Short mmCIF file of C-alpha atoms in Angstrom, two decimals:
data_model
loop_
_atom_site.label_atom_id
_atom_site.label_comp_id
_atom_site.label_asym_id
_atom_site.label_seq_id
_atom_site.Cartn_x
_atom_site.Cartn_y
_atom_site.Cartn_z
CA MET I 12 -0.17 -0.25 -0.07
CA THR I 13 1.15 3.66 -0.94
CA ILE I 14 0.23 6.13 1.60
CA GLY I 15 0.13 10.03 0.35
CA VAL I 16 -0.15 12.71 2.53
CA TRP I 17 -2.06 16.25 1.40
CA VAL I 18 -0.49 18.96 3.40
CA LEU I 19 -3.61 22.11 3.44
CA GLY I 20 -2.21 25.46 2.98
CA ASP I 21 -2.96 26.47 6.51
CA GLN I 22 -1.14 23.45 8.27
CA LEU I 23 2.39 24.46 7.83
CA TRP I 24 3.74 22.38 10.57
CA SER I 25 6.42 19.45 10.15
CA GLN I 26 4.86 18.02 13.30
CA GLN I 27 1.07 17.97 11.92
CA SER I 28 -0.47 15.10 12.55
CA ALA I 29 -0.84 13.70 9.01
CA LEU I 30 3.12 14.15 8.46
CA ALA I 31 3.80 12.76 11.83
CA SER I 32 2.17 9.75 10.94
CA CYS I 33 4.32 8.60 8.22
CA GLN I 34 7.99 8.10 7.45
CA ASN I 35 9.72 11.35 5.37
CA SER I 36 9.86 8.96 2.19
CA THR I 37 6.10 9.33 1.89
CA PRO I 38 4.74 11.44 -1.16
CA VAL I 39 3.80 14.43 -0.03
CA ILE I 40 1.53 17.56 -2.01
CA LEU I 41 0.89 20.98 -1.64
CA ILE I 42 -1.42 22.62 -4.12
CA GLU I 43 -1.47 26.40 -4.39
CA SER I 44 -4.99 27.13 -6.26
CA THR I 45 -6.42 30.43 -7.72
CA GLU I 46 -9.38 28.45 -7.30
CA PRO I 47 -10.48 30.10 -3.32
CA ALA I 48 -8.98 33.30 -4.30
CA LYS I 49 -11.79 33.89 -6.84
CA GLN I 50 -14.38 33.28 -3.86
CA ARG I 51 -14.09 36.58 -2.59
CA ARG I 52 -12.08 39.72 -2.89
CA TYR I 53 -8.87 38.63 -0.62
CA HIS I 54 -6.71 41.39 0.62
CA ARG I 55 -3.59 40.84 -1.64
CA GLN I 56 -1.34 40.32 1.06
CA LYS I 57 -3.15 37.51 2.72
CA LEU I 58 -2.65 35.68 -0.38
CA VAL I 59 1.03 36.64 -0.77
CA LEU I 60 1.49 35.63 2.89
CA VAL I 61 -0.16 32.09 2.23
CA TRP I 62 1.52 30.92 -1.18
CA SER I 63 4.69 32.49 0.25
CA ALA I 64 4.67 30.59 3.30
CA MET I 65 3.26 27.30 1.39
CA ARG I 66 6.16 27.53 -1.05
CA HIS I 67 8.99 27.90 1.69
CA PHE I 68 7.48 25.49 3.88
CA ALA I 69 7.87 22.57 0.69
CA GLU I 70 11.36 23.90 0.58
CA THR I 71 11.78 22.73 4.50
CA LEU I 72 10.18 19.53 3.66
CA ARG I 73 12.38 18.67 0.95
CA GLY I 74 15.27 19.77 2.86
CA GLU I 75 14.16 16.99 5.65
CA GLY I 76 14.18 14.28 2.94
CA TRP I 77 10.60 14.50 2.18
CA ASP I 78 9.20 13.26 -1.65
CA VAL I 79 7.39 16.91 -2.03
CA THR I 80 5.17 17.75 -4.95
CA TYR I 81 4.20 21.41 -5.28
CA ALA I 82 1.31 21.91 -7.68
CA ILE I 83 0.74 25.25 -9.09
CA ALA I 84 -2.98 25.28 -10.76
CA ASP I 85 -6.12 26.83 -11.01
CA ASN I 86 -7.96 23.94 -9.41
CA TRP I 87 -7.36 21.72 -6.51
CA GLU I 88 -9.29 18.56 -7.94
CA ILE I 89 -7.37 18.06 -10.99
CA SER I 90 -3.90 18.66 -9.28
CA LEU I 91 -4.77 16.10 -6.72
CA GLU I 92 -5.94 13.42 -9.14
CA THR I 93 -2.88 13.76 -11.27
CA TRP I 94 -0.60 13.15 -8.28
CA LEU I 95 -2.69 10.34 -6.67
CA ASN I 96 -2.23 8.47 -10.34
CA LYS I 97 1.23 9.42 -10.91
CA TYR I 98 2.38 8.09 -7.18
CA GLN I 99 -0.29 5.38 -7.19
CA ILE I 100 -1.43 6.29 -4.26
CA ASP I 101 -3.40 3.79 -2.23
CA GLU I 102 -4.40 5.75 1.09
CA LEU I 103 -4.66 9.45 1.14
CA ARG I 104 -3.85 10.91 4.73
CA ILE I 105 -5.01 14.63 5.77
CA MET I 106 -4.97 16.37 8.68
CA LEU I 107 -8.57 17.36 9.80
CA PRO I 108 -8.91 20.96 8.39
CA ASN I 109 -9.84 24.02 10.63
CA ASP I 110 -12.55 25.00 8.36
CA ARG I 111 -15.55 22.30 8.32
CA THR I 112 -16.91 23.14 4.92
CA PHE I 113 -13.23 22.33 3.19
CA LYS I 114 -13.51 18.83 5.06
CA THR I 115 -17.03 18.34 3.55
CA TRP I 116 -15.85 19.49 0.22
CA ILE I 117 -12.88 17.03 0.27
CA GLU I 118 -15.31 14.16 0.98
CA SER I 119 -17.43 15.02 -1.77
CA LEU I 120 -14.58 14.25 -4.23
CA SER I 121 -14.42 10.71 -6.16
CA LEU I 122 -11.31 9.38 -4.91
CA GLN I 123 -9.88 6.53 -6.31
CA CYS I 124 -7.94 5.41 -2.68
CA LYS I 125 -8.57 5.35 0.59
CA LEU I 126 -9.41 8.58 2.77
CA SER I 127 -7.94 9.06 6.43
CA TRP I 128 -8.45 11.45 8.37
CA LEU I 129 -5.78 12.08 10.89
CA ALA I 130 -6.79 14.39 14.01
CA ASN I 131 -6.31 18.05 13.86
CA ASN I 132 -3.21 18.85 16.52
CA HIS I 133 -3.01 22.77 15.87
CA PHE I 134 -5.48 23.19 18.73
CA LEU I 135 -4.99 22.27 22.18
CA TRP I 136 -8.63 21.11 22.76
CA SER I 137 -9.85 18.65 20.38
CA GLN I 138 -13.25 19.01 18.97
CA THR I 139 -14.23 15.55 21.32
CA ASP I 140 -12.54 17.03 24.23
CA PHE I 141 -14.61 20.58 23.75
CA SER I 142 -17.76 18.93 23.04
CA GLN I 143 -17.24 17.15 26.11
CA TRP I 144 -16.68 20.13 28.04
CA ALA I 145 -19.56 21.91 26.47
CA ASN I 146 -22.11 19.64 26.68
CA SER I 147 -22.26 19.40 30.31
CA ARG I 148 -23.06 23.29 30.59
CA LYS I 149 -26.01 25.44 29.95
CA GLN I 150 -24.02 28.40 28.86
CA LEU I 151 -20.84 28.36 27.07
CA LEU I 152 -18.56 31.09 29.20
CA LEU I 153 -15.27 31.98 27.78
CA GLU I 154 -13.87 32.29 31.44
CA ASP I 155 -14.95 29.01 32.58
CA PHE I 156 -13.37 27.28 29.37
CA TYR I 157 -10.43 29.56 29.99
CA ARG I 158 -10.23 28.39 33.70
CA ALA I 159 -10.32 25.04 32.54
CA GLY I 160 -7.56 25.24 30.24
CA ARG I 161 -5.25 26.78 32.56
CA LYS I 162 -5.66 23.71 34.84
CA ARG I 163 -5.44 21.08 32.18
CA PHE I 164 -2.54 22.25 30.64
CA GLN I 165 -1.03 23.71 33.89
CA VAL I 166 -0.37 27.23 32.16
CA LEU I 167 0.24 30.06 34.81
CA MET I 168 -0.23 27.73 37.91
CA ASP I 169 0.98 27.11 41.39
CA GLY I 170 -0.46 23.90 42.37
CA ASP I 171 -4.22 24.46 41.91
CA LYS I 172 -4.21 28.18 42.28
CA PRO I 173 -3.45 30.50 39.73
CA VAL I 174 -0.27 32.49 39.63
CA GLY I 175 -0.86 36.05 41.03
CA GLY I 176 -3.50 35.09 42.93
CA LYS I 177 -5.88 35.82 40.37
CA TRP I 178 -7.55 34.08 37.50
CA ASN I 179 -8.34 37.21 35.35
CA PHE I 180 -6.22 40.83 35.56
CA ASP I 181 -8.81 42.21 32.66
CA LYS I 182 -9.48 45.31 34.65
CA GLU I 183 -5.97 46.20 34.53
CA ASN I 184 -5.86 46.27 30.99
CA ARG I 185 -7.92 48.81 29.92
CA HIS I 186 -5.65 51.86 29.93
CA PRO I 187 -6.53 54.86 27.76
CA PRO I 188 -3.75 56.11 25.30
CA ARG I 189 -3.92 59.44 27.71
CA ALA I 190 0.27 59.16 28.15
CA LYS I 191 2.91 59.99 25.88
CA LEU I 192 3.36 56.76 24.67
CA ILE I 193 6.49 55.07 23.08
CA THR I 194 5.88 52.20 21.15
CA PRO I 195 8.64 49.32 20.13
CA GLU I 196 9.56 48.98 16.36
CA VAL I 197 7.95 46.42 14.55
CA LEU I 198 10.03 43.63 13.34
CA ARG I 199 9.59 43.66 9.51
CA PHE I 200 11.24 41.13 6.63
CA VAL I 201 12.31 41.92 3.17
CA PRO I 202 10.72 39.52 0.73
CA ASP I 203 13.62 36.98 -0.64
CA SER I 204 12.76 36.03 -4.31
CA ILE I 205 10.34 33.05 -3.26
CA THR I 206 8.09 35.98 -2.16
CA LEU I 207 8.80 38.39 -4.56
CA ALA I 208 7.81 36.10 -7.21
CA VAL I 209 4.17 35.59 -5.38
CA ILE I 210 4.16 39.74 -5.41
CA GLU I 211 4.44 39.20 -8.81
CA LYS I 212 1.99 36.35 -9.72
CA VAL I 213 -0.91 38.43 -7.41
CA LYS I 214 -0.41 41.23 -9.33
CA ALA I 215 -1.21 39.48 -12.56
CA LEU I 216 -4.19 38.16 -10.56
CA ASP I 217 -7.09 39.21 -13.53
CA PHE I 218 -10.15 38.93 -10.49
CA PRO I 219 -11.11 41.64 -8.15
CA LEU I 220 -8.63 41.73 -4.55
CA TYR I 221 -8.74 44.25 -1.67
CA GLY I 222 -5.82 46.13 -0.44
CA GLU I 223 -2.10 47.02 -0.85
CA ILE I 224 0.34 44.57 -2.18
CA GLU I 225 3.70 46.39 -1.01
CA PRO I 226 5.46 46.78 1.15
CA PHE I 227 5.22 43.33 2.05
CA SER I 228 7.11 42.63 5.53
CA TRP I 229 5.23 39.71 7.11
CA ALA I 230 7.14 36.57 8.24
CA VAL I 231 6.78 33.57 5.91
CA THR I 232 9.15 30.60 7.46
CA ARG I 233 8.86 29.17 10.63
CA SER I 234 12.40 30.62 11.48
CA GLN I 235 11.25 33.99 11.12
CA VAL I 236 8.17 33.56 12.85
CA LEU I 237 10.08 32.65 15.99
CA GLU I 238 12.11 35.83 15.62
CA VAL I 239 8.47 37.35 15.78
CA LEU I 240 7.68 35.94 19.09
CA GLU I 241 11.27 36.54 20.73
CA HIS I 242 10.90 40.21 19.40
CA PHE I 243 7.43 40.36 21.02
CA VAL I 244 8.62 38.86 24.48
CA MET I 245 11.62 40.98 24.70
CA ASN I 246 10.21 44.41 23.37
CA SER I 247 6.60 44.07 23.83
CA LEU I 248 5.33 41.72 26.23
CA ALA I 249 5.99 43.54 29.69
CA SER I 250 3.89 46.54 28.37
CA PHE I 251 1.28 44.36 26.28
CA GLY I 252 -1.40 44.39 29.28
CA PRO I 253 -2.48 47.85 30.10
CA TYR I 254 -2.62 49.24 26.45
CA GLN I 255 -3.85 46.19 24.59
CA ASP I 256 -7.38 47.72 23.76
CA ALA I 257 -6.11 51.62 23.11
CA MET I 258 -6.18 52.86 19.64
CA LEU I 259 -3.70 55.43 18.51
CA THR I 260 -3.40 57.43 15.18
CA GLY I 261 -0.16 56.19 13.32
CA GLU I 262 0.00 53.08 15.44
CA GLU I 263 -1.09 50.35 13.71
CA THR I 264 0.52 47.37 16.25
CA LEU I 265 0.96 49.06 19.99
CA TRP I 266 2.52 46.08 21.58
CA HIS I 267 0.45 43.20 19.87
CA SER I 268 2.20 40.31 19.42
CA LEU I 269 1.30 40.10 15.29
CA LEU I 270 1.36 35.94 15.80
CA SER I 271 -2.37 35.43 14.88
CA PRO I 272 -1.50 35.36 10.98
CA TYR I 273 1.51 32.61 11.95
CA LEU I 274 -0.73 30.27 14.58
CA ASN I 275 -3.32 30.45 11.92
CA LEU I 276 -0.79 28.94 9.46
CA GLY I 277 0.49 26.34 11.70
CA LEU I 278 3.99 27.95 11.51
CA ILE I 279 4.23 28.29 15.26
CA SER I 280 1.91 26.37 17.93
CA PRO I 281 -0.06 27.43 20.47
CA LEU I 282 1.56 25.77 23.35
CA GLU I 283 5.22 26.67 22.15
CA VAL I 284 3.92 30.28 22.18
CA ILE I 285 2.56 29.87 25.74
CA ARG I 286 5.34 28.09 27.21
CA ARG I 287 7.98 30.66 25.81
CA ILE I 288 5.68 33.36 27.73
CA GLU I 289 5.76 31.61 30.96
CA LYS I 290 9.45 31.03 30.56
CA ALA I 291 9.85 34.76 30.30
CA TYR I 292 7.41 35.51 33.51
CA LEU I 293 9.87 33.24 35.29
CA GLU I 294 12.93 34.89 34.44
CA ALA I 295 12.01 38.54 34.44
CA THR I 296 9.90 40.88 36.57
CA LEU I 297 6.75 40.74 34.56
CA PRO I 298 3.47 42.35 35.12
CA ASN I 299 0.98 39.78 35.82
CA ASN I 300 -1.57 41.55 33.72
CA SER I 301 0.53 41.79 30.87
CA ILE I 302 1.30 37.71 31.18
CA GLU I 303 -2.23 36.48 31.94
CA GLY I 304 -3.73 39.04 29.41
CA PHE I 305 -1.77 37.55 26.63
CA VAL I 306 -2.23 33.72 27.51
CA ARG I 307 -5.80 34.58 27.71
CA GLN I 308 -5.88 35.42 24.00
CA VAL I 309 -3.82 32.11 22.81
CA LEU I 310 -4.92 29.69 25.35
CA GLY I 311 -8.43 30.99 26.14
CA TRP I 312 -10.18 32.97 22.96
CA ARG I 313 -8.51 31.39 20.46
CA GLU I 314 -9.48 27.70 21.61
CA TYR I 315 -12.59 28.67 22.37
CA MET I 316 -13.35 30.13 19.04
CA GLN I 317 -12.34 26.97 17.58
CA GLY I 318 -14.09 24.96 20.09
CA VAL I 319 -17.36 26.61 19.85
CA TYR I 320 -16.97 26.77 15.59
CA GLN I 321 -16.66 22.67 15.94
CA TRP I 322 -19.73 22.32 18.24
CA VAL I 323 -22.66 24.99 16.48
CA PRO I 324 -24.71 23.19 14.25
CA GLU I 325 -24.06 23.86 10.54
CA ASN I 326 -26.76 26.44 10.12
CA TYR I 327 -24.83 28.71 12.30
CA PRO I 328 -23.29 30.85 9.59
CA LEU I 329 -26.98 31.63 8.40
CA LEU I 330 -28.08 32.83 11.97
CA ASN I 331 -29.67 36.56 12.12
CA TRP I 332 -31.11 37.06 15.59
CA PHE I 333 -31.55 40.66 15.02
CA ASN I 334 -32.61 40.03 11.13
CA HIS I 335 -30.13 42.53 10.10
CA THR I 336 -30.49 43.30 6.11
CA ALA I 337 -28.87 46.33 5.41
CA GLN I 338 -25.93 46.33 2.63
CA LEU I 339 -22.09 46.70 3.69
CA PRO I 340 -21.54 50.54 3.39
CA GLU I 341 -19.06 51.00 0.12
CA PHE I 342 -16.52 52.90 2.32
CA TYR I 343 -15.73 49.42 4.18
CA TRP I 344 -14.31 48.67 0.52
CA ASP I 345 -12.76 52.16 0.40
CA SER I 346 -11.59 54.03 3.15
CA ASN I 347 -11.44 57.00 1.44
CA GLN I 348 -15.24 57.35 0.98
CA THR I 349 -15.90 57.66 4.54
CA GLU I 350 -15.19 61.05 6.90
CA MET I 351 -15.68 59.60 10.04
CA ASN I 352 -12.06 59.47 11.22
CA CYS I 353 -12.08 56.36 13.28
CA LEU I 354 -13.40 54.24 10.17
CA HIS I 355 -11.29 55.86 8.38
CA GLN I 356 -8.07 55.16 9.98
CA VAL I 357 -8.87 51.77 10.81
CA LEU I 358 -9.85 50.93 7.45
CA THR I 359 -6.97 52.48 5.62
CA GLN I 360 -4.84 50.39 7.74
CA VAL I 361 -6.35 47.18 7.16
CA GLU I 362 -5.80 48.30 3.31
CA LYS I 363 -2.32 48.66 4.01
CA THR I 364 -1.43 45.63 6.37
CA GLY I 365 -4.57 43.27 6.41
CA TYR I 366 -4.34 43.59 10.09
CA GLY I 367 -5.87 45.40 12.82
CA HIS I 368 -6.08 44.64 16.61
CA HIS I 369 -8.86 43.13 18.64
CA ILE I 370 -10.69 46.38 19.68
CA GLN I 371 -10.19 47.95 16.52
CA ARG I 372 -12.36 45.25 14.64
CA LEU I 373 -14.64 44.67 17.34
CA MET I 374 -15.28 48.01 18.62
CA ILE I 375 -15.32 50.25 15.35
CA LEU I 376 -15.78 47.99 12.26
CA SER I 377 -17.87 45.57 13.69
CA ASN I 378 -19.65 47.74 16.50
CA PHE I 379 -20.97 50.03 13.37
CA ALA I 380 -22.19 47.40 11.19
CA LEU I 381 -24.22 46.11 14.16
CA ILE I 382 -26.10 49.42 15.17
CA VAL I 383 -26.41 50.59 11.56
CA GLY I 384 -28.26 47.03 10.85
CA VAL I 385 -25.81 45.51 8.26
CA SER I 386 -26.47 41.76 7.47
CA PRO I 387 -24.21 39.52 9.74
CA GLN I 388 -22.98 37.55 6.62
CA ALA I 389 -22.09 41.00 4.36
CA ILE I 390 -19.80 42.02 7.30
CA GLU I 391 -18.51 38.69 7.78
CA PHE I 392 -17.53 38.04 4.41
CA TRP I 393 -15.97 41.45 4.39
CA PHE I 394 -13.90 40.55 7.51
CA HIS I 395 -12.97 36.72 5.88
CA SER I 396 -11.92 38.96 2.88
CA ALA I 397 -9.90 41.73 4.41
CA PHE I 398 -7.64 40.38 7.39
CA ILE I 399 -4.75 38.60 6.99
CA ASP I 400 -5.48 35.88 9.50
CA ALA I 401 -9.02 35.53 8.59
CA TYR I 402 -10.50 31.99 8.23
CA ASP I 403 -13.90 30.65 8.55
CA TRP I 404 -13.55 29.14 11.62
CA VAL I 405 -12.08 32.89 13.25
CA MET I 406 -14.79 34.71 11.57
CA GLN I 407 -17.82 33.01 11.86
CA THR I 408 -17.12 32.60 15.62
CA ASN I 409 -15.57 36.04 16.37
CA VAL I 410 -17.87 38.38 13.55
CA LEU I 411 -21.52 36.77 13.70
CA GLY I 412 -21.25 35.19 17.32
CA MET I 413 -19.01 38.14 19.14
CA GLY I 414 -19.24 41.15 16.83
CA GLN I 415 -23.08 41.15 15.61
CA PHE I 416 -24.59 38.76 17.94
CA ALA I 417 -26.47 37.06 15.28
CA ASP I 418 -26.58 33.72 17.42
CA GLY I 419 -28.69 35.74 19.85
CA GLY I 420 -26.50 34.42 23.21
CA ILE I 421 -24.36 31.24 22.01
CA LEU I 422 -21.36 32.74 22.27
CA ALA I 423 -21.45 35.90 23.83
CA SER I 424 -24.03 37.18 26.73
CA LYS I 425 -24.70 40.77 25.29
CA PRO I 426 -23.95 42.25 22.03
CA TYR I 427 -21.27 44.69 21.67
CA ALA I 428 -22.92 47.83 20.71
CA ALA I 429 -21.29 51.27 21.77
CA SER I 430 -21.60 54.77 21.17
CA ALA I 431 -18.47 57.04 20.17
CA ASN I 432 -17.97 57.86 24.04
CA TYR I 433 -15.98 54.67 24.27
CA ILE I 434 -14.17 55.02 20.96
CA HIS I 435 -13.01 58.46 22.31
CA ARG I 436 -12.34 57.17 25.66
CA MET I 437 -9.84 54.63 24.19
CA SER I 438 -8.34 56.09 20.85
CA ASP I 439 -7.39 59.79 19.70
CA TYR I 440 -9.27 59.47 16.74
CA CYS I 441 -12.36 61.80 17.81
CA ASP I 442 -9.89 64.47 18.19
CA ARG I 443 -9.49 64.81 14.31
CA CYS I 444 -12.67 63.85 13.28
CA VAL I 445 -15.42 66.17 11.23
CA TYR I 446 -17.83 64.74 13.45
CA ASN I 447 -18.29 65.63 17.39
CA TYR I 448 -18.40 62.85 19.67
CA ARG I 449 -20.45 64.79 22.24
CA LYS I 450 -23.37 65.30 19.79
CA ARG I 451 -25.99 62.92 19.29
CA THR I 452 -28.69 64.85 17.17
CA GLY I 453 -28.00 68.16 14.82
CA ASP I 454 -25.31 69.06 12.51
CA ARG I 455 -21.94 67.09 12.82
CA ALA I 456 -23.81 64.59 15.28
CA CYS I 457 -21.51 61.42 15.34
CA PRO I 458 -23.26 58.77 13.41
CA PHE I 459 -21.97 56.15 16.25
CA ASN I 460 -24.12 58.05 18.36
CA PHE I 461 -27.58 58.50 16.78
CA PHE I 462 -27.20 54.87 15.45
CA TYR I 463 -26.41 53.59 18.99
CA TRP I 464 -29.50 54.55 20.41
CA ASP I 465 -31.54 53.90 17.18
CA PHE I 466 -30.39 50.39 17.48
CA LEU I 467 -31.21 49.88 21.34
CA ASP I 468 -34.76 50.98 20.63
CA ARG I 469 -35.18 49.15 17.24
CA HIS I 470 -34.39 46.01 19.19
CA LEU I 471 -35.74 47.01 22.84
CA GLU I 472 -37.81 43.98 23.15
CA GLN I 473 -34.88 41.51 22.40
CA LEU I 474 -32.51 43.39 24.30
CA LYS I 475 -34.80 43.20 27.75
CA SER I 476 -34.70 39.41 27.58
CA LEU I 477 -31.16 39.70 27.78
CA GLY I 478 -30.84 40.84 31.35
CA ARG I 479 -27.29 42.33 31.18
CA LEU I 480 -28.49 45.22 29.47
CA ASN I 481 -30.88 46.60 31.90
CA LEU I 482 -28.85 49.30 33.33
CA VAL I 483 -28.33 50.82 29.67
CA LEU I 484 -32.03 50.16 28.52
CA ALA I 485 -32.49 52.41 31.48
CA HIS I 486 -30.67 55.02 29.95
CA LEU I 487 -32.85 54.76 27.01
CA TYR I 488 -35.86 55.11 28.94
CA LYS I 489 -34.80 58.10 30.37
CA LEU I 490 -34.37 59.69 26.68
CA ASP I 491 -36.46 62.57 25.47
CA PRO I 492 -38.95 61.31 22.91
CA GLN I 493 -38.08 64.08 20.69
CA GLU I 494 -34.43 63.54 21.24
CA LEU I 495 -34.92 59.93 19.96
CA ALA I 496 -37.13 60.69 16.93
CA ALA I 497 -34.38 63.07 15.91
CA MET I 498 -31.53 60.61 16.18
CA LYS I 499 -34.06 57.76 14.57
CA SER I 500 -34.70 60.29 11.91
CA LEU I 501 -30.75 61.03 11.47
CA ALA I 502 -30.20 57.17 11.13
CA GLU I 503 -32.67 56.89 8.41
CA ASN I 504 -31.17 59.41 6.26
CA TRP I 505 -27.77 57.89 6.77
CA ARG I 506 -29.08 54.75 5.74
CA SER I 507 -30.62 56.26 2.54
CA GLN I 508 -27.72 58.53 1.72
CA PHE I 509 -24.82 55.44 2.20
CA LEU I 510 -26.91 52.28 1.69
CA LEU I 511 -28.15 53.07 -2.05
#
């Protein structure tokens, strides 16, 4: 029997389960297909990152003695069939995809060999383990899952107690950027010949894409990613916590690690990231809030998102609890089309880099779509297209569940809706805006304000059922009816102008 391994484009780790199950004499294929790139307007730098990382990984495997076929094609299926026939493969081994729909598609193929799925070891929690945890609970609380993960993998633990005496230091990690902040330089990489060839390929594609392709400075190899991790530990980790929610004009990364694209490609594993953070904590005097805050993102949030994605019903991507149907404003695709400075700043950054940190995504990009009433599927489609670390499992849970509350509370306990007051507190964007963050009505009233109150009023009955919004709704009840009517009129006029 001849065994072959198909390494998918987001499984670029030599210890991934399908490769680990075989000797390095086993035939291996990677397929660089333009087929998925035509399904949405992907960010050009996302395509460069994935294809360059795949090409570099193929070279790494060859250096380790593997018999690697690297196919560049328009179609996955034709390349796969050609390779299966060439090597007379009897059993095709694939590590379970992170995205469920791709597994379904592979199973639909008429393969003339046995298809064997290997457990996905790019995450710490298996699908079975997460289901066992989730099925025993009435509500899937992240905090409960995070604590279970800390105990299970003995991360930042002192016996059965959390180091520092607390599980969660989140209250210490919400500092507004009012001080004069000196941020570390970003570690950037000069494209090599492989990456330059991919850049030229993407430039030549004749279908619609998004974003700027150059300058491209992302890491594309495991050795470079390890440099990124070390750079973060030595230059950013100590200050990561307090200002992780802050937003500043001209500051694209602040103290964020920029590791998510590489974790999602498999170039680095979550456990090795976590253990390096633990090692830094033991070797140096680093603040508990920075250490715990970062570990919570990797061990808590990232694992939780994947677990929920695999656990929810297959109709999850179609859920729309608020029945929002508005189209996505065109300025999400072209930042020059909005005068709202917060949106303009973040969208311009995404166009340039494919990146924005979690608060820029949640409290500006997603928040605005939510309170306007944009279709959750439309905003999720944009997020998946625009961000360099985006995949189904990341965006469906983060955008539909967390950002849009389209699942009605499966993932989050309340909608993350906010007015301009939050943006003013956590950024300097409002200082340079043509709109007045204090105004809810009248000329130059901030759209975040009138849309926020319009959102609460439109969905009052649904929001009352959630419990956690009683204090917010109490402020709604106290609004002058004429002021509320004026805000609702502004909201409707805005929709008629920008959502043609």
